[in-house]
mmCIF file of C-alpha atoms in Angstrom:
data_model
loop_
_atom_site.group_PDB
_atom_site.id
_atom_site.type_symbol
_atom_site.label_atom_id
_atom_site.label_comp_id
_atom_site.label_asym_id
_atom_site.label_seq_id
_atom_site.Cartn_x
_atom_site.Cartn_y
_atom_site.Cartn_z
ATOM 1 C CA UNK O 1 -12.880 -11.143 17.549
ATOM 2 C CA UNK O 2 -15.241 -11.565 14.227
ATOM 3 C CA UNK O 3 -13.498 -11.891 11.136
ATOM 4 C CA UNK O 4 -16.610 -13.886 9.339
ATOM 5 C CA UNK O 5 -14.984 -12.214 5.609
ATOM 6 C CA UNK O 6 -12.045 -12.828 5.069
ATOM 7 C CA UNK O 7 -12.671 -16.019 3.372
ATOM 8 C CA UNK O 8 -14.015 -14.293 0.908
ATOM 9 C CA UNK O 9 -10.846 -12.260 1.072
ATOM 10 C CA UNK O 10 -8.982 -14.652 -0.059
ATOM 11 C CA UNK O 11 -11.183 -15.615 -2.908
ATOM 12 C CA UNK O 12 -10.662 -12.195 -4.023
ATOM 13 C CA UNK O 13 -7.526 -12.272 -3.986
ATOM 14 C CA UNK O 14 -7.400 -15.841 -5.884
ATOM 15 C CA UNK O 15 -9.273 -14.754 -8.224
ATOM 16 C CA UNK O 16 -7.137 -11.814 -8.984
ATOM 17 C CA UNK O 17 -4.027 -13.783 -9.033
ATOM 18 C CA UNK O 18 -6.125 -15.832 -11.722
ATOM 19 C CA UNK O 19 -7.075 -12.850 -13.627
ATOM 20 C CA UNK O 20 -3.215 -11.353 -13.120
ATOM 21 C CA UNK O 21 -1.262 -14.885 -14.225
ATOM 22 C CA UNK O 22 -3.997 -14.951 -17.736
ATOM 23 C CA UNK O 23 -3.245 -11.472 -18.178
ATOM 24 C CA UNK O 24 0.818 -11.148 -18.501
ATOM 25 C CA UNK O 25 3.770 -8.520 -17.909
ATOM 26 C CA UNK O 26 3.699 -5.100 -19.457
ATOM 27 C CA UNK O 27 5.148 -5.853 -22.863
ATOM 28 C CA UNK O 28 8.703 -4.862 -21.297
ATOM 29 C CA UNK O 29 10.401 -3.611 -24.889
ATOM 30 C CA UNK O 30 9.502 -0.916 -25.370
ATOM 31 C CA UNK O 31 10.892 0.886 -23.057
ATOM 32 C CA UNK O 32 10.109 3.784 -20.815
ATOM 33 C CA UNK O 33 10.883 7.222 -21.028
ATOM 34 C CA UNK O 34 10.682 9.552 -17.598
ATOM 35 C CA UNK O 35 12.423 12.962 -16.206
ATOM 36 C CA UNK O 36 15.726 12.304 -13.863
ATOM 37 C CA UNK O 37 13.265 13.558 -10.589
ATOM 38 C CA UNK O 38 9.969 11.013 -12.028
ATOM 39 C CA UNK O 39 12.989 8.369 -11.781
ATOM 40 C CA UNK O 40 14.091 8.670 -8.702
ATOM 41 C CA UNK O 41 10.613 8.420 -6.694
ATOM 42 C CA UNK O 42 10.619 5.547 -8.685
ATOM 43 C CA UNK O 43 13.314 3.712 -6.451
ATOM 44 C CA UNK O 44 12.636 4.633 -3.925
ATOM 45 C CA UNK O 45 9.287 3.100 -4.062
ATOM 46 C CA UNK O 46 10.763 -0.222 -5.231
ATOM 47 C CA UNK O 47 12.533 -0.542 -2.375
ATOM 48 C CA UNK O 48 9.192 -0.216 -0.089
ATOM 49 C CA UNK O 49 7.527 -2.837 -2.365
ATOM 50 C CA UNK O 50 9.779 -5.196 -1.740
ATOM 51 C CA UNK O 51 10.128 -7.265 1.517
ATOM 52 C CA UNK O 52 9.132 -10.694 2.162
ATOM 53 C CA UNK O 53 6.355 -10.495 5.132
ATOM 54 C CA UNK O 54 7.438 -12.998 6.750
ATOM 55 C CA UNK O 55 7.107 -10.863 10.294
ATOM 56 C CA UNK O 56 4.206 -9.702 9.629
ATOM 57 C CA UNK O 57 2.543 -13.491 7.704
ATOM 58 C CA UNK O 58 3.394 -14.288 11.111
ATOM 59 C CA UNK O 59 1.690 -12.343 13.415
ATOM 60 C CA UNK O 60 -1.048 -13.065 10.701
ATOM 61 C CA UNK O 61 -0.543 -17.215 11.949
ATOM 62 C CA UNK O 62 -0.705 -16.042 15.286
ATOM 63 C CA UNK O 63 -4.215 -14.205 15.190
ATOM 64 C CA UNK O 64 -5.742 -18.015 15.340
ATOM 65 C CA UNK O 65 -7.445 -16.830 11.862
ATOM 66 C CA UNK O 66 -7.015 -19.580 9.391
ATOM 67 C CA UNK O 67 -8.366 -17.388 6.318
ATOM 68 C CA UNK O 68 -7.193 -14.255 7.204
ATOM 69 C CA UNK O 69 -3.434 -15.677 7.550
ATOM 70 C CA UNK O 70 -3.620 -16.767 3.588
ATOM 71 C CA UNK O 71 -5.681 -13.579 2.786
ATOM 72 C CA UNK O 72 -2.618 -11.912 4.263
ATOM 73 C CA UNK O 73 0.161 -14.965 2.741
ATOM 74 C CA UNK O 74 -2.079 -13.168 -0.644
ATOM 75 C CA UNK O 75 -1.491 -9.760 -0.376
ATOM 76 C CA UNK O 76 2.826 -9.448 0.597
ATOM 77 C CA UNK O 77 2.443 -11.905 -2.648
ATOM 78 C CA UNK O 78 0.120 -8.812 -4.225
ATOM 79 C CA UNK O 79 3.537 -6.560 -2.343
ATOM 80 C CA UNK O 80 5.721 -8.926 -3.899
ATOM 81 C CA UNK O 81 4.414 -8.284 -6.525
ATOM 82 C CA UNK O 82 4.387 -4.144 -7.683
ATOM 83 C CA UNK O 83 8.277 -4.233 -6.528
ATOM 84 C CA UNK O 84 8.926 -7.007 -9.340
ATOM 85 C CA UNK O 85 7.320 -4.337 -11.906
ATOM 86 C CA UNK O 86 8.457 -1.577 -10.196
ATOM 87 C CA UNK O 87 12.362 -3.165 -10.748
ATOM 88 C CA UNK O 88 10.932 -4.852 -14.353
ATOM 89 C CA UNK O 89 10.025 -0.725 -15.109
ATOM 90 C CA UNK O 90 13.045 0.660 -13.770
ATOM 91 C CA UNK O 91 15.250 -2.431 -15.915
ATOM 92 C CA UNK O 92 13.277 -0.354 -18.929
ATOM 93 C CA UNK O 93 14.273 2.952 -18.801
ATOM 94 C CA UNK O 94 18.052 1.263 -17.858
ATOM 95 C CA UNK O 95 17.902 2.292 -14.694
ATOM 96 C CA UNK O 96 18.339 -0.213 -11.446
ATOM 97 C CA UNK O 97 16.653 -0.778 -8.015
ATOM 98 C CA UNK O 98 17.804 0.903 -4.955
ATOM 99 C CA UNK O 99 19.917 -1.667 -1.638
ATOM 100 C CA UNK O 100 17.396 0.326 0.679
ATOM 101 C CA UNK O 101 16.035 3.658 1.486
ATOM 102 C CA UNK O 102 15.783 5.341 4.854
ATOM 103 C CA UNK O 103 11.966 5.833 5.185
ATOM 104 C CA UNK O 104 11.628 2.245 4.515
ATOM 105 C CA UNK O 105 13.779 1.555 6.797
ATOM 106 C CA UNK O 106 12.565 3.451 9.589
ATOM 107 C CA UNK O 107 8.405 1.540 8.373
ATOM 108 C CA UNK O 108 10.241 -1.132 8.879
ATOM 109 C CA UNK O 109 11.393 -1.207 12.064
ATOM 110 C CA UNK O 110 8.596 0.960 13.285
ATOM 111 C CA UNK O 111 5.826 -1.439 12.038
ATOM 112 C CA UNK O 112 7.694 -4.219 13.999
ATOM 113 C CA UNK O 113 6.927 -3.236 17.184
ATOM 114 C CA UNK O 114 3.981 -4.342 19.148
ATOM 115 C CA UNK O 115 0.876 -7.010 17.374
ATOM 116 C CA UNK O 116 -1.166 -7.070 14.461
ATOM 117 C CA UNK O 117 -2.555 -3.901 15.159
ATOM 118 C CA UNK O 118 0.508 -1.632 15.244
ATOM 119 C CA UNK O 119 1.849 -3.291 12.009
ATOM 120 C CA UNK O 120 -1.340 -2.736 10.205
ATOM 121 C CA UNK O 121 -1.978 0.686 11.521
ATOM 122 C CA UNK O 122 1.460 1.275 10.384
ATOM 123 C CA UNK O 123 1.213 -0.292 6.795
ATOM 124 C CA UNK O 124 -1.843 1.512 6.295
ATOM 125 C CA UNK O 125 0.185 4.544 6.581
ATOM 126 C CA UNK O 126 1.972 2.846 3.399
ATOM 127 C CA UNK O 127 -0.394 1.694 1.281
ATOM 128 C CA UNK O 128 -3.092 5.755 1.945
ATOM 129 C CA UNK O 129 0.103 7.579 0.654
ATOM 130 C CA UNK O 130 1.178 4.774 -1.989
ATOM 131 C CA UNK O 131 -3.097 5.379 -3.088
ATOM 132 C CA UNK O 132 -1.327 8.479 -3.975
ATOM 133 C CA UNK O 133 1.445 8.469 -5.645
ATOM 134 C CA UNK O 134 0.864 6.114 -8.313
ATOM 135 C CA UNK O 135 -2.842 7.543 -9.005
ATOM 136 C CA UNK O 136 0.722 10.740 -10.186
ATOM 137 C CA UNK O 137 2.616 8.068 -12.387
ATOM 138 C CA UNK O 138 -0.544 6.816 -13.211
ATOM 139 C CA UNK O 139 -2.678 10.306 -15.042
ATOM 140 C CA UNK O 140 1.187 12.201 -14.608
ATOM 141 C CA UNK O 141 3.053 10.526 -17.499
ATOM 142 C CA UNK O 142 2.404 10.397 -20.603
ATOM 143 C CA UNK O 143 5.103 6.872 -21.040
ATOM 144 C CA UNK O 144 3.155 4.072 -21.740
ATOM 145 C CA UNK O 145 4.392 1.391 -20.018
ATOM 146 C CA UNK O 146 4.368 3.270 -16.871
ATOM 147 C CA UNK O 147 0.950 4.319 -17.084
ATOM 148 C CA UNK O 148 0.044 1.019 -17.350
ATOM 149 C CA UNK O 149 2.269 -0.441 -14.605
ATOM 150 C CA UNK O 150 1.339 2.122 -11.901
ATOM 151 C CA UNK O 151 -2.808 1.552 -13.168
ATOM 152 C CA UNK O 152 -2.007 -1.878 -11.924
ATOM 153 C CA UNK O 153 -0.584 -1.494 -8.667
ATOM 154 C CA UNK O 154 -3.065 0.824 -8.424
ATOM 155 C CA UNK O 155 -5.249 -1.462 -8.557
ATOM 156 C CA UNK O 156 -4.132 -3.363 -6.430
ATOM 157 C CA UNK O 157 -3.681 -0.715 -3.670
ATOM 158 C CA UNK O 158 -6.849 -0.067 -3.967
ATOM 159 C CA UNK O 159 -8.560 -3.507 -2.687
ATOM 160 C CA UNK O 160 -5.766 -3.672 -0.419
ATOM 161 C CA UNK O 161 -6.819 -1.021 1.811
ATOM 162 C CA UNK O 162 -10.423 -1.468 2.666
ATOM 163 C CA UNK O 163 -8.749 -5.268 3.643
ATOM 164 C CA UNK O 164 -6.933 -4.386 5.883
ATOM 165 C CA UNK O 165 -9.360 -1.913 7.370
ATOM 166 C CA UNK O 166 -11.607 -4.180 7.537
ATOM 167 C CA UNK O 167 -9.652 -6.261 10.248
ATOM 168 C CA UNK O 168 -8.732 -2.593 11.823
ATOM 169 C CA UNK O 169 -12.357 -2.469 12.369
ATOM 170 C CA UNK O 170 -12.180 -6.252 14.254
ATOM 171 C CA UNK O 171 -9.147 -5.297 15.798
ATOM 172 C CA UNK O 172 -10.137 -2.385 17.394
ATOM 173 C CA UNK O 173 -13.606 -3.602 18.310
ATOM 174 C CA UNK O 174 -12.294 -4.956 20.829
ATOM 175 C CA UNK O 175 -11.148 -1.331 22.556
ATOM 176 C CA UNK O 176 -12.891 1.084 24.849
ATOM 177 C CA UNK O 177 -14.811 3.318 22.794
ATOM 178 C CA UNK O 178 -13.094 6.462 23.947
ATOM 179 C CA UNK O 179 -9.460 4.318 22.952
ATOM 180 C CA UNK O 180 -10.685 3.523 19.337
ATOM 181 C CA UNK O 181 -11.231 6.958 18.738
ATOM 182 C CA UNK O 182 -7.768 8.574 20.291
ATOM 183 C CA UNK O 183 -5.608 5.181 17.849
ATOM 184 C CA UNK O 184 -7.266 6.889 14.613
ATOM 185 C CA UNK O 185 -6.876 10.661 15.851
ATOM 186 C CA UNK O 186 -2.765 9.894 16.379
ATOM 187 C CA UNK O 187 -2.986 7.655 13.386
ATOM 188 C CA UNK O 188 -3.994 10.530 10.572
ATOM 189 C CA UNK O 189 -1.008 12.749 12.190
ATOM 190 C CA UNK O 190 1.256 10.399 11.823
ATOM 191 C CA UNK O 191 -0.102 10.380 8.174
ATOM 192 C CA UNK O 192 -0.300 14.212 7.709
ATOM 193 C CA UNK O 193 3.555 13.715 9.797
ATOM 194 C CA UNK O 194 4.198 11.137 6.732
ATOM 195 C CA UNK O 195 2.628 12.227 3.841
ATOM 196 C CA UNK O 196 4.560 15.797 4.660
ATOM 197 C CA UNK O 197 7.598 13.684 4.597
ATOM 198 C CA UNK O 198 7.508 12.057 1.866
ATOM 199 C CA UNK O 199 6.374 15.173 -0.471
ATOM 200 C CA UNK O 200 9.886 17.284 0.690
ATOM 201 C CA UNK O 201 11.462 13.247 -0.671
ATOM 202 C CA UNK O 202 9.291 13.501 -3.334
ATOM 203 C CA UNK O 203 9.304 17.277 -4.571
ATOM 204 C CA UNK O 204 10.667 18.136 -7.629
ATOM 205 C CA UNK O 205 9.135 14.323 -9.292
ATOM 206 C CA UNK O 206 5.408 15.188 -7.748
ATOM 207 C CA UNK O 207 5.867 18.393 -9.856
ATOM 208 C CA UNK O 208 7.460 16.477 -12.280
ATOM 209 C CA UNK O 209 3.213 14.453 -12.462
ATOM 210 C CA UNK O 210 2.087 17.788 -11.838
ATOM 211 C CA UNK O 211 1.351 17.085 -8.026
ATOM 212 C CA UNK O 212 2.399 20.004 -6.309
ATOM 213 C CA UNK O 213 4.137 18.604 -2.555
ATOM 214 C CA UNK O 214 1.186 21.117 -0.625
ATOM 215 C CA UNK O 215 -2.306 18.857 -3.047
ATOM 216 C CA UNK O 216 -0.384 15.628 -2.593
ATOM 217 C CA UNK O 217 -0.641 15.741 1.066
ATOM 218 C CA UNK O 218 -4.589 17.311 1.761
ATOM 219 C CA UNK O 219 -5.258 14.868 -1.242
ATOM 220 C CA UNK O 220 -3.854 12.170 1.449
ATOM 221 C CA UNK O 221 -5.395 13.655 4.374
ATOM 222 C CA UNK O 222 -8.535 14.513 2.510
ATOM 223 C CA UNK O 223 -8.878 10.585 1.722
ATOM 224 C CA UNK O 224 -8.269 9.767 5.679
ATOM 225 C CA UNK O 225 -11.218 10.783 6.981
ATOM 226 C CA UNK O 226 -13.301 8.053 4.928
ATOM 227 C CA UNK O 227 -10.687 5.947 6.031
ATOM 228 C CA UNK O 228 -10.921 6.380 9.985
ATOM 229 C CA UNK O 229 -14.927 6.188 9.858
ATOM 230 C CA UNK O 230 -14.751 2.870 8.066
ATOM 231 C CA UNK O 231 -13.075 1.563 10.345
ATOM 232 C CA UNK O 232 -14.676 3.348 13.928
ATOM 233 C CA UNK O 233 -18.139 2.691 11.682
ATOM 234 C CA UNK O 234 -20.492 0.604 14.092
ATOM 235 C CA UNK O 235 -21.572 -2.707 12.538
ATOM 236 C CA UNK O 236 -24.150 -5.264 13.940
ATOM 237 C CA UNK O 237 -22.995 -9.054 15.161
#
C-alpha cells in the first residue's frame, strides 16, 4: 500500500494546530442566542464530536504506517476540539451538553465492526453529513459566536474529508476494480440513508437555518459524487 503522502498530512495538521493555538478561542463572553430547534441540533452534533478515538488510533497503529498513525492522532485531537468548542458554545447559550444520543451510539458500534477500512468508510459518512450541517449553521444564523464556531469547525472538516479519501484510495486499491466500485456504491446508499435520518431528526432546526430537509439531503448526495471519484481515481505509482 502506497501511503507516502501522510508525512505531508502530519505537517498540515501540525501547522493547523499551531495556527489554532496562536488564534486562541472565540470571545465566549459575548454569549449566544439561537432558536431552541437549532440548539437541539448543536447538542446532538456535540455528542458526535466527543470521543477519545481510541479504536481508530489502535487500528491506525496496526496499519504499520507511522506517519499515518501520527496524522490520525492529530485528526482525533481536532475532533475533540470541535466537541470542546460546541460545548463552550452551548454554555454561552446557557444550555448543557447531552450525555449521549442514539445516532452516535449506532455510528460507534457500526464503525467498530471490522477493520480500519470499514471504520473509515463509516466515519466518512459522518464527516460528509457534518460538512453540510456546519455550513448551514455558519450561514443560517445572525448570531456572531455561532457563526464563528461553525466556521472554524467547517474549515477543519474540509481538510478531514480529503485526508480520509487518501487513505481509502490506498486501501481500496488492494481490491479488484469491480469490488471497489461495489463498495463505494454501497457507501453512497448508506450515506443517503443516514442523511435522510439526520434530516428527519434535525428538520425543525434545519428549517430555522434556511435549509429544508430535501435540500439538505440533495446537497449531501450531490457532494458524494466527487468524493467517490477521488477515492476510485487511477493514480500511477
